[in-house]
Coordinates of C-alpha atoms in Angstrom, one line a residue:
Chain A
M839 CA -0.2 0.0 0.1
V840 CA 2.6 2.8 1.1
S841 CA 4.7 2.1 -2.2
T842 CA 1.3 2.6 -4.3
T843 CA 0.4 5.9 -2.6
A844 CA 4.0 7.1 -2.6
S845 CA 4.0 6.5 -6.5
V846 CA 0.4 8.3 -7.0
T847 CA 1.9 11.2 -5.3
V848 CA 5.1 11.4 -7.2
A849 CA 3.1 10.9 -10.4
A850 CA 0.6 13.8 -9.4
R851 CA 3.5 16.3 -8.1
R852 CA 5.3 16.2 -11.6
T853 CA 2.3 15.5 -13.8
S854 CA 4.2 13.8 -16.3
W855 CA 2.1 12.1 -18.6
A856 CA 5.0 9.2 -18.8
D857 CA 4.8 8.5 -15.3
I858 CA 1.1 8.2 -15.1
L859 CA 1.3 5.9 -18.4
F860 CA 4.0 3.9 -16.4
W861 CA 2.1 4.1 -13.1
S862 CA -1.0 2.4 -14.6
R863 CA 0.8 0.1 -17.1
R864 CA 2.4 -1.4 -14.0
N865 CA -1.4 -1.7 -12.2
K866 CA -3.0 -2.9 -15.1
T867 CA -3.6 -6.2 -13.7
I868 CA -5.0 -4.5 -10.4
I869 CA -7.2 -2.2 -12.2
G870 CA -8.5 -5.2 -14.3
G871 CA -9.1 -7.4 -11.4
M872 CA -10.8 -4.6 -9.3
V873 CA -13.0 -3.8 -12.2
I874 CA -14.2 -7.6 -12.4
L875 CA -14.6 -7.7 -8.4
L876 CA -16.7 -4.4 -8.5
A877 CA -18.8 -5.8 -10.7
L878 CA -19.3 -9.3 -8.9
V879 CA -20.0 -7.2 -5.7
T880 CA -22.4 -5.3 -7.4
V881 CA -24.1 -8.2 -8.8
A882 CA -24.1 -9.8 -5.2
L883 CA -25.9 -6.6 -3.7
I884 CA -28.6 -6.2 -6.4
A885 CA -29.3 -10.0 -6.6
P886 CA -33.1 -9.6 -5.6
W887 CA -33.7 -6.9 -8.2
I888 CA -32.1 -9.0 -11.3
A889 CA -32.8 -12.5 -10.4
D890 CA -36.0 -14.2 -9.5
D891 CA -36.1 -16.6 -6.4
P892 CA -33.1 -18.8 -6.3
L893 CA -35.0 -21.6 -4.6
G894 CA -38.3 -21.3 -6.4
F895 CA -39.2 -24.3 -8.7
E896 CA -41.5 -25.5 -11.4
P897 CA -41.4 -29.2 -12.2
T898 CA -42.6 -28.4 -15.7
N899 CA -39.8 -26.3 -16.6
R900 CA -37.1 -29.2 -15.9
L901 CA -33.9 -29.5 -17.5
K902 CA -34.9 -26.3 -20.0
R903 CA -32.2 -24.9 -22.5
P904 CA -30.7 -21.6 -22.0
S905 CA -33.2 -19.1 -23.8
E906 CA -34.4 -16.0 -23.3
V907 CA -36.7 -17.1 -20.5
F908 CA -34.4 -19.0 -18.9
L909 CA -30.7 -17.1 -19.5
F910 CA -28.8 -20.3 -18.3
G911 CA -31.5 -23.0 -18.6
T912 CA -33.2 -24.8 -15.7
D913 CA -32.1 -27.8 -13.3
Q914 CA -33.6 -31.1 -12.9
F915 CA -36.0 -29.5 -10.4
G916 CA -36.9 -26.7 -12.6
R917 CA -35.2 -24.0 -10.9
D918 CA -33.8 -21.3 -12.7
V919 CA -30.0 -21.6 -13.3
Y920 CA -29.4 -17.9 -13.8
S921 CA -30.8 -17.0 -10.5
R922 CA -29.3 -19.8 -8.5
V923 CA -26.0 -18.5 -10.1
I924 CA -26.5 -14.6 -9.3
Y925 CA -27.2 -15.4 -5.9
G926 CA -24.4 -17.9 -5.4
T927 CA -22.1 -14.7 -5.9
R928 CA -23.2 -13.6 -2.6
I929 CA -22.0 -17.2 -1.0
S930 CA -18.6 -17.3 -2.6
L931 CA -17.9 -13.2 -1.8
I932 CA -19.1 -14.2 1.8
V933 CA -16.8 -17.2 1.9
G934 CA -13.5 -15.7 0.3
L935 CA -13.7 -12.4 2.6
S936 CA -14.7 -14.5 5.8
V937 CA -12.1 -17.1 5.6
A938 CA -9.6 -14.3 4.4
L939 CA -10.1 -12.3 7.6
V940 CA -10.4 -15.1 10.0
A941 CA -7.1 -16.9 8.5
T942 CA -5.1 -13.6 8.2
A943 CA -6.0 -12.4 11.6
I944 CA -5.0 -15.6 13.4
G945 CA -2.1 -16.6 11.2
L946 CA -1.1 -12.9 11.8
A947 CA -1.3 -13.3 15.9
L948 CA 0.3 -16.7 15.7
G949 CA 3.3 -15.6 13.3
V950 CA 4.0 -12.9 15.2
L951 CA 4.2 -15.0 18.8
C952 CA 6.4 -17.8 17.2
G953 CA 8.7 -15.1 15.4
Y954 CA 9.2 -13.1 18.5
Y955 CA 9.0 -16.1 21.3
K956 CA 11.1 -18.9 20.7
R957 CA 9.7 -21.1 23.4
V958 CA 6.0 -20.6 21.5
D959 CA 7.7 -21.2 18.2
A960 CA 9.3 -24.7 19.2
V961 CA 6.1 -26.1 19.9
A962 CA 3.5 -24.1 17.8
M963 CA 5.3 -25.2 14.7
R964 CA 5.5 -28.2 15.0
F965 CA 1.9 -28.3 15.4
M966 CA 1.7 -26.4 12.3
D967 CA 4.0 -29.0 10.3
G968 CA 1.5 -31.6 11.4
L969 CA -1.4 -29.4 10.2
M970 CA 0.3 -28.4 6.9
A971 CA 0.8 -32.3 6.2
I972 CA -2.9 -32.7 5.8
P973 CA -4.4 -32.2 2.5
A974 CA -6.5 -28.9 2.9
I975 CA -9.4 -30.4 1.2
L976 CA -9.2 -33.6 3.6
L977 CA -9.0 -31.7 6.9
A978 CA -11.9 -29.5 5.8
I979 CA -14.3 -32.6 4.7
A980 CA -13.1 -34.1 8.1
L981 CA -14.3 -31.4 10.1
I982 CA -17.3 -30.6 8.2
T983 CA -18.5 -34.2 8.3
L984 CA -18.1 -34.2 12.2
M985 CA -20.2 -30.9 12.5
K986 CA -23.5 -29.8 11.3
A987 CA -23.3 -28.3 8.1
S988 CA -23.7 -24.7 7.8
L989 CA -22.0 -21.8 6.3
F990 CA -20.4 -20.6 9.5
I991 CA -18.9 -24.3 9.9
V992 CA -17.7 -24.5 5.9
I993 CA -15.7 -20.9 6.4
I994 CA -14.2 -22.3 9.9
A995 CA -13.5 -25.9 8.2
I996 CA -11.6 -23.7 5.2
S997 CA -9.8 -21.6 7.2
I998 CA -8.1 -23.8 9.6
P999 CA -5.8 -25.4 6.7
E1000 CA -5.0 -21.7 5.4
I1001 CA -3.7 -20.6 9.0
P1002 CA -0.3 -22.4 9.1
R1003 CA 0.7 -21.0 5.5
V1004 CA 0.0 -17.4 6.9
A1005 CA 1.6 -18.4 10.3
R1006 CA 4.9 -19.4 8.4
L1007 CA 4.9 -16.3 6.2
V1008 CA 4.5 -13.8 9.2
R1009 CA 7.1 -15.7 11.1
S1010 CA 9.5 -15.8 8.3
V1011 CA 9.2 -11.7 8.2
V1012 CA 9.3 -11.4 12.1
L1013 CA 12.7 -13.5 12.1
T1014 CA 14.4 -11.1 9.7
V1015 CA 12.9 -8.1 11.7
R1016 CA 13.6 -9.1 15.1
G1017 CA 17.4 -9.1 14.2
Q1018 CA 17.4 -5.8 13.0
P1019 CA 19.6 -3.0 15.0
Y1020 CA 16.2 -1.1 15.6
I1021 CA 14.4 -3.7 17.5
E1022 CA 17.5 -4.2 19.6
A1023 CA 17.7 -0.5 20.5
A1024 CA 13.6 -0.7 21.1
I1025 CA 14.4 -3.6 23.6
A1026 CA 17.6 -1.7 25.0
S1027 CA 15.4 1.2 26.0
G1028 CA 12.9 -0.8 27.9
T1029 CA 10.1 -0.9 25.5
R1030 CA 7.5 -3.3 26.4
N1031 CA 7.1 -6.3 24.0
L1032 CA 3.7 -5.7 23.2
T1033 CA 4.5 -2.1 22.0
I1034 CA 7.5 -3.3 20.1
M1035 CA 5.3 -6.1 18.1
W1036 CA 2.6 -3.4 17.5
R1037 CA 4.6 -0.4 16.6
H1038 CA 8.1 -1.7 14.9
I1039 CA 7.3 -5.5 13.8
L1040 CA 3.6 -5.3 12.8
P1041 CA 3.9 -2.5 10.1
N1042 CA 6.4 -4.9 8.3
T1043 CA 4.2 -8.0 7.7
V1044 CA 1.5 -5.6 6.1
A1045 CA 2.5 -5.9 2.8
P1046 CA 3.2 -9.5 2.1
L1047 CA 0.0 -10.3 4.3
I1048 CA -1.9 -8.4 1.9
V1049 CA -0.8 -10.2 -0.8
Q1050 CA -1.0 -13.5 0.9
A1051 CA -4.7 -12.4 2.1
T1052 CA -5.8 -12.5 -1.7
Y1053 CA -4.6 -15.6 -2.5
V1054 CA -6.2 -17.2 0.6
C1055 CA -9.6 -15.4 -0.5
A1056 CA -9.4 -17.1 -4.1
S1057 CA -8.3 -20.5 -2.7
A1058 CA -11.1 -20.2 -0.3
I1059 CA -13.5 -19.5 -2.6
L1060 CA -12.2 -22.5 -5.1
T1061 CA -12.2 -24.9 -1.8
E1062 CA -15.6 -24.1 -0.9
A1063 CA -17.0 -24.7 -4.5
G1064 CA -15.0 -28.0 -4.5
L1065 CA -16.4 -29.1 -1.3
S1066 CA -19.9 -28.5 -2.2
F1067 CA -19.6 -30.0 -5.7
L1068 CA -18.6 -33.1 -3.6
G1069 CA -21.6 -32.9 -1.4
A1070 CA -19.5 -32.0 1.6
G1071 CA -19.8 -28.7 1.7
T1072 CA -22.4 -25.6 2.3
P1073 CA -25.5 -27.0 2.7
P1074 CA -27.5 -28.2 -0.2
E1075 CA -30.4 -25.9 0.2
I1076 CA -27.9 -22.7 -0.1
P1077 CA -27.6 -22.0 -3.9
S1078 CA -23.7 -21.7 -4.0
W1079 CA -21.7 -22.3 -7.3
G1080 CA -20.4 -25.4 -5.9
N1081 CA -24.2 -26.8 -5.1
V1082 CA -25.4 -25.8 -8.4
M1083 CA -22.4 -27.5 -10.1
S1084 CA -22.8 -30.5 -7.9
L1085 CA -26.5 -31.1 -9.0
G1086 CA -25.1 -31.0 -12.6
R1087 CA -23.2 -34.1 -12.5
T1088 CA -25.9 -36.7 -13.0
F1089 CA -27.2 -34.8 -16.0
F1090 CA -24.2 -33.8 -17.4
Q1091 CA -24.3 -35.2 -20.9
I1092 CA -28.2 -33.7 -21.2
A1093 CA -27.5 -30.5 -19.6
P1094 CA -24.2 -29.1 -19.5
W1095 CA -25.3 -25.7 -18.8
I1096 CA -25.9 -26.5 -15.2
I1097 CA -22.3 -27.1 -14.8
F1098 CA -20.9 -24.5 -17.4
F1099 CA -22.7 -21.0 -16.2
P1100 CA -21.7 -21.3 -12.4
G1101 CA -18.3 -22.8 -13.3
I1102 CA -17.5 -19.9 -15.4
F1103 CA -18.7 -17.2 -12.5
L1104 CA -16.5 -19.2 -10.6
A1105 CA -13.1 -19.1 -12.7
V1106 CA -13.9 -15.7 -13.5
T1107 CA -14.0 -14.7 -9.9
V1108 CA -10.9 -16.6 -8.7
L1109 CA -9.1 -15.1 -11.8
A1110 CA -10.0 -11.2 -10.6
I1111 CA -9.1 -12.0 -7.3
N1112 CA -5.5 -13.5 -8.7
L1113 CA -5.1 -10.4 -10.8
V1114 CA -5.3 -8.2 -8.1
G1115 CA -2.9 -10.3 -5.9
D1116 CA -0.4 -10.7 -8.6
G1117 CA -0.7 -6.8 -9.3
L1118 CA -0.3 -6.2 -5.5
R1119 CA 2.6 -8.2 -5.0
D1120 CA 4.5 -6.7 -8.3
T1121 CA 3.6 -3.4 -6.8
L1122 CA 4.2 -4.1 -3.1
D1123 CA 7.2 -6.1 -3.0
P1124 CA 9.3 -6.1 -6.0
R1125 CA 11.7 -8.5 -5.0
I1126 CA 9.5 -11.3 -5.2
A1127 CA 8.0 -9.6 -8.6
R1128 CA 11.4 -10.1 -10.1
R1129 CA 11.4 -14.0 -8.8
M1130 CA 8.2 -14.9 -10.0
Chain B
M91 CA 23.9 -38.6 3.3
T92 CA 22.7 -41.9 5.3
A93 CA 23.1 -39.8 8.4
Y94 CA 21.1 -37.3 7.0
I95 CA 18.2 -39.6 5.6
V96 CA 18.0 -41.0 9.0
R97 CA 17.6 -37.6 10.7
R98 CA 15.3 -36.4 8.1
L99 CA 13.3 -39.4 9.0
I100 CA 13.4 -39.2 12.5
A101 CA 12.2 -35.5 12.0
T102 CA 9.1 -37.1 10.1
I103 CA 8.1 -38.8 13.5
P104 CA 6.9 -35.6 15.3
V105 CA 4.9 -34.5 12.3
M106 CA 3.1 -37.7 11.9
V107 CA 2.4 -37.9 15.8
V108 CA 0.6 -34.4 15.4
V109 CA -1.4 -35.7 12.2
A110 CA -2.2 -38.9 14.3
L111 CA -3.3 -36.9 17.5
F112 CA -5.2 -34.4 15.5
V113 CA -7.1 -36.8 13.6
F114 CA -7.8 -38.8 16.8
F115 CA -9.2 -35.9 19.0
L116 CA -11.1 -34.2 16.1
L117 CA -13.8 -36.7 16.7
H118 CA -13.9 -36.2 20.5
L119 CA -13.4 -32.1 20.3
T120 CA -16.7 -32.0 18.2
P121 CA -19.5 -30.9 19.9
G122 CA -22.2 -33.6 20.6
D123 CA -21.8 -37.2 21.1
P124 CA -19.4 -38.8 18.2
A125 CA -21.3 -42.2 17.8
A126 CA -24.5 -40.1 17.3
V127 CA -22.9 -38.1 14.6
I128 CA -21.6 -41.1 12.8
A129 CA -24.6 -43.0 12.9
G130 CA -26.3 -40.4 11.2
D131 CA -29.6 -38.0 11.7
D132 CA -32.1 -41.0 11.8
A133 CA -30.3 -43.6 13.5
S134 CA -32.3 -45.5 16.2
P135 CA -30.7 -45.6 19.8
A136 CA -29.6 -49.3 19.2
E137 CA -27.9 -48.0 16.1
I138 CA -25.9 -45.4 18.0
E139 CA -24.9 -47.7 21.0
G140 CA -23.8 -50.2 18.3
V141 CA -21.5 -47.6 16.7
R142 CA -20.5 -46.8 20.1
R143 CA -19.1 -50.3 20.7
K144 CA -17.6 -50.8 17.3
L145 CA -15.8 -47.9 17.7
G146 CA -15.1 -48.2 21.1
L147 CA -16.1 -44.8 22.3
D148 CA -17.5 -46.5 25.5
L149 CA -13.7 -46.7 27.0
P150 CA -12.3 -43.9 28.8
I151 CA -10.5 -41.6 26.1
W152 CA -7.0 -42.3 27.1
Q153 CA -7.5 -46.4 26.6
Q154 CA -8.9 -45.1 23.3
F155 CA -6.0 -43.3 22.1
G156 CA -3.8 -46.0 23.3
I157 CA -5.4 -48.7 21.2
Y158 CA -5.9 -46.6 18.5
A159 CA -2.3 -45.3 18.7
W160 CA -0.8 -49.1 19.1
N161 CA -3.0 -50.4 16.1
L162 CA -1.5 -47.6 13.7
L163 CA 2.0 -48.2 14.8
Q164 CA 1.2 -52.1 13.8
G165 CA -0.3 -50.7 10.2
D166 CA -3.7 -51.2 11.0
L167 CA -5.7 -48.0 10.0
G168 CA -8.9 -49.0 11.4
T169 CA -12.0 -50.9 10.2
S170 CA -14.9 -49.7 8.1
I171 CA -18.0 -49.2 10.0
F172 CA -20.0 -50.0 6.8
S173 CA -18.5 -52.4 5.3
N174 CA -16.6 -54.3 7.9
L175 CA -13.6 -54.4 5.9
P176 CA -10.0 -53.1 7.5
V177 CA -9.4 -49.6 6.0
L178 CA -6.1 -51.0 4.7
T179 CA -7.9 -53.7 2.5
L180 CA -10.3 -50.9 1.0
V181 CA -7.3 -48.6 0.3
K182 CA -5.4 -51.4 -1.6
Q183 CA -8.4 -52.4 -3.7
R184 CA -8.7 -48.5 -4.9
L185 CA -4.8 -47.9 -5.1
E186 CA -4.1 -48.6 -8.9
P187 CA -6.6 -45.8 -10.3
T188 CA -5.1 -43.0 -8.1
I189 CA -1.5 -43.8 -8.9
V190 CA -2.0 -44.1 -12.4
L191 CA -3.8 -40.7 -12.5
A192 CA -1.2 -39.3 -10.1
L193 CA 1.7 -40.3 -12.3
A194 CA -0.3 -39.5 -15.7
T195 CA -0.9 -35.8 -14.5
L196 CA 2.6 -35.7 -13.3
F197 CA 3.8 -36.6 -16.6
V198 CA 1.4 -34.3 -18.7
A199 CA 2.0 -31.2 -16.5
V200 CA 6.0 -31.8 -16.4
A201 CA 6.2 -32.5 -20.1
F202 CA 4.1 -29.7 -21.4
A203 CA 5.1 -27.3 -18.6
I204 CA 8.9 -27.1 -18.7
P205 CA 9.0 -26.6 -22.5
M206 CA 6.6 -23.7 -22.0
G207 CA 8.3 -22.2 -19.3
V208 CA 11.8 -22.6 -21.1
L209 CA 10.5 -21.1 -24.0
A210 CA 8.9 -18.3 -22.2
A211 CA 12.2 -17.5 -20.6
W212 CA 14.3 -17.6 -23.8
K213 CA 11.7 -15.5 -25.7
A214 CA 11.0 -13.3 -22.6
R215 CA 8.5 -10.4 -23.3
S216 CA 7.7 -11.8 -26.5
F217 CA 4.1 -13.1 -27.9
V218 CA 5.1 -16.7 -26.7
D219 CA 5.7 -15.4 -23.4
R220 CA 2.6 -13.5 -23.0
L221 CA 0.7 -16.4 -24.0
V222 CA 2.4 -18.8 -21.6
M223 CA 2.0 -16.5 -18.5
G224 CA -1.5 -15.6 -19.6
F225 CA -1.9 -19.5 -19.6
S226 CA -0.5 -19.7 -16.3
V227 CA -2.9 -17.2 -14.4
L228 CA -5.8 -19.0 -16.3
G229 CA -4.5 -22.4 -15.1
F230 CA -4.8 -21.0 -11.1
A231 CA -8.2 -20.0 -11.9
V232 CA -10.0 -22.6 -14.0
P233 CA -10.9 -25.4 -11.2
V234 CA -10.7 -29.3 -12.5
F235 CA -14.5 -29.4 -12.1
L236 CA -15.1 -26.9 -14.4
F237 CA -12.2 -27.9 -17.1
G238 CA -12.5 -31.5 -16.6
Y239 CA -16.4 -31.3 -17.7
V240 CA -15.5 -28.7 -20.6
L241 CA -12.5 -31.8 -21.8
I242 CA -15.4 -34.2 -21.5
Y243 CA -17.7 -32.3 -23.5
V244 CA -15.5 -31.6 -26.5
F245 CA -13.2 -34.5 -26.6
A246 CA -15.7 -37.5 -25.4
I247 CA -19.1 -36.2 -26.2
Q248 CA -18.6 -34.0 -29.3
L249 CA -15.7 -35.4 -30.9
R250 CA -16.4 -38.8 -29.4
W251 CA -12.2 -39.4 -29.4
L252 CA -12.1 -40.9 -26.0
P253 CA -14.2 -42.4 -23.0
V254 CA -16.6 -40.2 -21.2
Q255 CA -15.9 -41.3 -17.7
G256 CA -14.6 -44.3 -15.8
Y257 CA -11.4 -46.2 -15.6
R258 CA -10.0 -49.4 -17.2
P259 CA -7.5 -51.2 -15.2
L260 CA -3.9 -51.7 -16.3
A261 CA -5.3 -55.7 -16.6
M262 CA -7.1 -54.8 -19.3
G263 CA -4.1 -53.2 -21.4
L264 CA -1.9 -50.2 -21.2
D265 CA -3.7 -48.7 -24.5
Q266 CA -7.2 -48.9 -22.7
T267 CA -6.0 -47.5 -19.5
L268 CA -4.2 -44.9 -21.0
R269 CA -7.3 -43.6 -22.9
S270 CA -9.4 -43.9 -19.9
I271 CA -6.8 -41.4 -18.0
A272 CA -6.0 -39.0 -20.9
L273 CA -9.1 -36.7 -20.0
P274 CA -8.4 -36.7 -16.0
A275 CA -4.5 -36.4 -16.3
F276 CA -5.1 -33.0 -18.4
A277 CA -7.9 -31.6 -16.2
L278 CA -6.1 -32.4 -13.3
G279 CA -2.6 -31.4 -14.8
M280 CA -3.7 -27.7 -15.6
T281 CA -3.2 -26.0 -12.5
Y282 CA -0.2 -27.9 -12.1
M283 CA 1.1 -27.0 -15.7
A284 CA 0.6 -23.3 -14.7
L285 CA 2.5 -23.7 -11.4
I286 CA 5.4 -25.2 -13.0
A287 CA 5.6 -23.2 -16.3
R288 CA 5.4 -20.4 -14.2
I289 CA 8.5 -21.1 -12.2
T290 CA 10.4 -22.7 -15.0
R291 CA 10.4 -19.2 -16.8
A292 CA 11.3 -17.6 -13.5
S293 CA 14.2 -19.8 -12.4
M294 CA 15.3 -19.9 -16.2
L295 CA 15.2 -16.1 -16.3
E296 CA 17.5 -16.0 -13.2
V297 CA 19.9 -18.2 -14.5
L298 CA 20.0 -16.9 -18.3
S299 CA 21.4 -13.6 -16.7
E300 CA 24.6 -15.4 -15.2
D301 CA 27.9 -14.6 -16.6
Y302 CA 28.7 -18.7 -17.4
I303 CA 25.7 -18.4 -20.0
R304 CA 27.4 -15.5 -21.7
T305 CA 30.4 -17.6 -21.5
A306 CA 29.1 -20.3 -23.1
H307 CA 27.3 -18.2 -25.7
A308 CA 30.9 -16.6 -26.6
K309 CA 32.6 -19.7 -26.8
G310 CA 29.9 -20.8 -29.5
V311 CA 27.9 -23.2 -27.8
A312 CA 24.8 -24.3 -29.7
Q313 CA 21.5 -22.6 -28.4
K314 CA 19.8 -25.6 -27.6
S315 CA 22.6 -26.9 -25.7
V316 CA 23.2 -23.6 -23.8
L317 CA 19.2 -23.7 -22.7
L318 CA 18.9 -27.3 -21.9
R319 CA 22.5 -28.3 -20.5
H320 CA 23.6 -24.9 -18.9
A321 CA 20.6 -23.2 -18.4
L322 CA 17.9 -25.7 -17.6
K323 CA 19.9 -28.0 -15.1
N324 CA 21.0 -25.0 -13.1
A325 CA 17.5 -23.7 -12.9
A326 CA 16.2 -27.1 -11.9
V327 CA 16.2 -26.6 -7.8
P328 CA 13.2 -24.4 -7.6
I329 CA 11.4 -26.3 -10.2
V330 CA 11.9 -29.6 -8.5
T331 CA 10.9 -27.9 -5.2
V332 CA 7.3 -26.5 -6.9
I333 CA 6.7 -29.8 -8.6
G334 CA 7.1 -31.1 -5.0
I335 CA 4.6 -28.6 -3.6
G336 CA 2.5 -29.4 -6.5
L337 CA 2.2 -32.9 -5.6
A338 CA 0.8 -32.0 -2.5
L339 CA -1.9 -30.1 -4.4
L340 CA -2.4 -33.1 -6.5
I341 CA -3.7 -35.3 -3.8
S342 CA -6.2 -32.6 -2.8
G343 CA -7.2 -32.4 -7.0
V344 CA -7.6 -36.0 -6.8
V345 CA -10.5 -36.4 -4.7
I346 CA -12.5 -33.8 -7.2
T347 CA -10.9 -35.4 -10.5
E348 CA -12.0 -38.9 -9.3
T349 CA -15.7 -37.6 -8.8
V350 CA -15.7 -35.6 -12.5
F351 CA -14.5 -38.6 -14.3
N352 CA -16.0 -41.4 -12.0
I353 CA -12.8 -43.1 -11.5
P354 CA -12.8 -45.6 -8.6
G355 CA -9.6 -44.5 -6.9
L356 CA -8.9 -43.1 -3.4
G357 CA -10.6 -40.0 -4.0
R358 CA -13.8 -41.9 -4.6
L359 CA -13.4 -43.9 -1.5
T360 CA -13.0 -40.4 0.5
V361 CA -16.2 -39.1 -1.1
D362 CA -18.0 -42.3 -0.6
A363 CA -17.1 -42.4 3.1
I364 CA -18.2 -38.8 3.7
L365 CA -21.4 -39.4 2.3
K366 CA -22.0 -42.5 4.8
R367 CA -19.9 -40.6 7.3
D368 CA -17.8 -43.7 7.8
Y369 CA -15.3 -41.9 9.9
P370 CA -12.6 -44.6 10.1
I371 CA -12.0 -44.7 6.7
I372 CA -11.6 -40.8 6.4
Q373 CA -9.1 -41.2 9.5
G374 CA -7.1 -44.0 7.8
L375 CA -7.2 -41.6 4.4
I376 CA -5.7 -38.6 6.3
I377 CA -3.0 -40.4 8.1
L378 CA -2.3 -42.0 4.6
F379 CA -2.1 -38.9 2.7
A380 CA -0.5 -37.1 4.9
G381 CA 2.3 -39.5 5.6
A382 CA 2.8 -39.7 1.3
K383 CA 3.3 -35.9 1.4
V384 CA 5.7 -36.0 4.3
M385 CA 7.7 -38.8 2.0
V386 CA 7.7 -36.8 -1.2
N387 CA 9.0 -33.8 0.7
L388 CA 11.7 -35.8 2.1
A389 CA 12.5 -37.1 -2.0
I390 CA 12.3 -33.7 -3.2
D391 CA 14.9 -32.4 -0.6
L392 CA 17.4 -35.7 -1.4
S393 CA 16.7 -34.6 -5.2
Y394 CA 18.6 -31.9 -4.9
T395 CA 21.8 -33.1 -4.6
F396 CA 21.7 -34.7 -8.0
F397 CA 20.4 -31.5 -9.8
D398 CA 23.1 -29.2 -7.7
P399 CA 26.0 -31.4 -6.4
R400 CA 27.1 -28.2 -4.4
I401 CA 24.3 -28.9 -2.3
R402 CA 25.4 -31.8 0.2
Y403 CA 23.7 -32.9 3.4

């Protein structure tokens, strides 16, 4: 964020067209991704006005091809796939944002503690290694199978496997920062540990954390859809993209639209978030950018 | 080297202990009666009691863990609630399709991704480079359960080149197996291809700017030889690392791919176990997959010495 605003002010001060062009070209991916994301957020917000009841079904309209009446066709219960996909945008965005928030917050706290206190580190990191050895989707499946399926449980179950990844990233940043002379100076001058973490360590984690959060968000949306597709995710009565696609499995050969339309929305959403993530990474941390 | 391997093997013990502890206590940390959850929503009290006795849930918890850990050490992953067969037997029955799928995916991904990455790095900022990078961005976004169905739609339903779904075991002939596994391998390999192509390009770009590459050009080494013998081999370590990370992703992808293509492998076993709430199978598979992942990581670390003799353990 810091370097973004910095380049904006530089460009504004000199008002050189070349600078503005350079800046916008470097951020083309961010702008592109943001435009798509804004469109999706708008769709999610105005869903009741642009779509019909996603749960309403008419048995006479079973498996209808896409047409002017049913833009994306209907499923085997005669439900409008278009309305279900539009409402599904809400579920995916909620899951993506919630998981990104939960995983980043807990991962950040754990990462800072591990990087700062060696004793916590030894125990917590062993635990994280174990957690990371379990494939994310299986871990989420096990958690969801054992609890009563609800959107909240799905969010928690997807967040847990993401936490170690965030914690490790934060920990590595903290470990490099901790050795810096200004931290030693702060300790020597008697600054409290909490203050050191808050004022001197936390700001260093912001840039990589924002980038990581976008990737967590994208991967959470994919995982939720995957779990629902397998029948082990969001409760089937909620119209999430994965649930819509899951119902399309049986009738794929005669009604491929049930899978294709939500699938395309899913891919475009993930693509947009990844574009923002890639763009942010290139702007915030040119060192990684050169490596990737 | 041997000492290093032994040290690394010992280091996997705490990881696997955490996995086992986690898998065991997951069942007990969940709110409510685990026996009732596993038996399902419309189970009678007698059925719930049956599940409780079968899983030993009526014993004190430390005793349960003792029995679980002891069985695990002897290679006993538990017994399925529904089929009454040992989990290990079920796993053996389903192993072949999953291994074939994983190997085929790995082959497809590496065979396409490395040339793509090398080409993109060699012709950096050209049209080919943009194409490869565009593909790699797309590869991360398109889920296997969309791409898989697109492949089925185009190659099986419209063109009728390949079978729609299902798996032909190796016993029916290699060509049959390959035909049945081609689409799943490409569907699953896409993300993986994107990942490897991206890192190959990045790693090659770094190596191509080294002095010894300029020297090789200066002394008149053929372009192909510079790219493959001088550059690619030195760019290998990050590529191999990412292949390892990708293998872990592959394990998750297998579950979904097998569902899309109706392949009776370990992934299908997992999904069927979820639908029937056959918890011992899920427990056993988590342990197996985690163990596989740990071993892959070890193998990757060991392979570094082959690609870069400067790395010694």
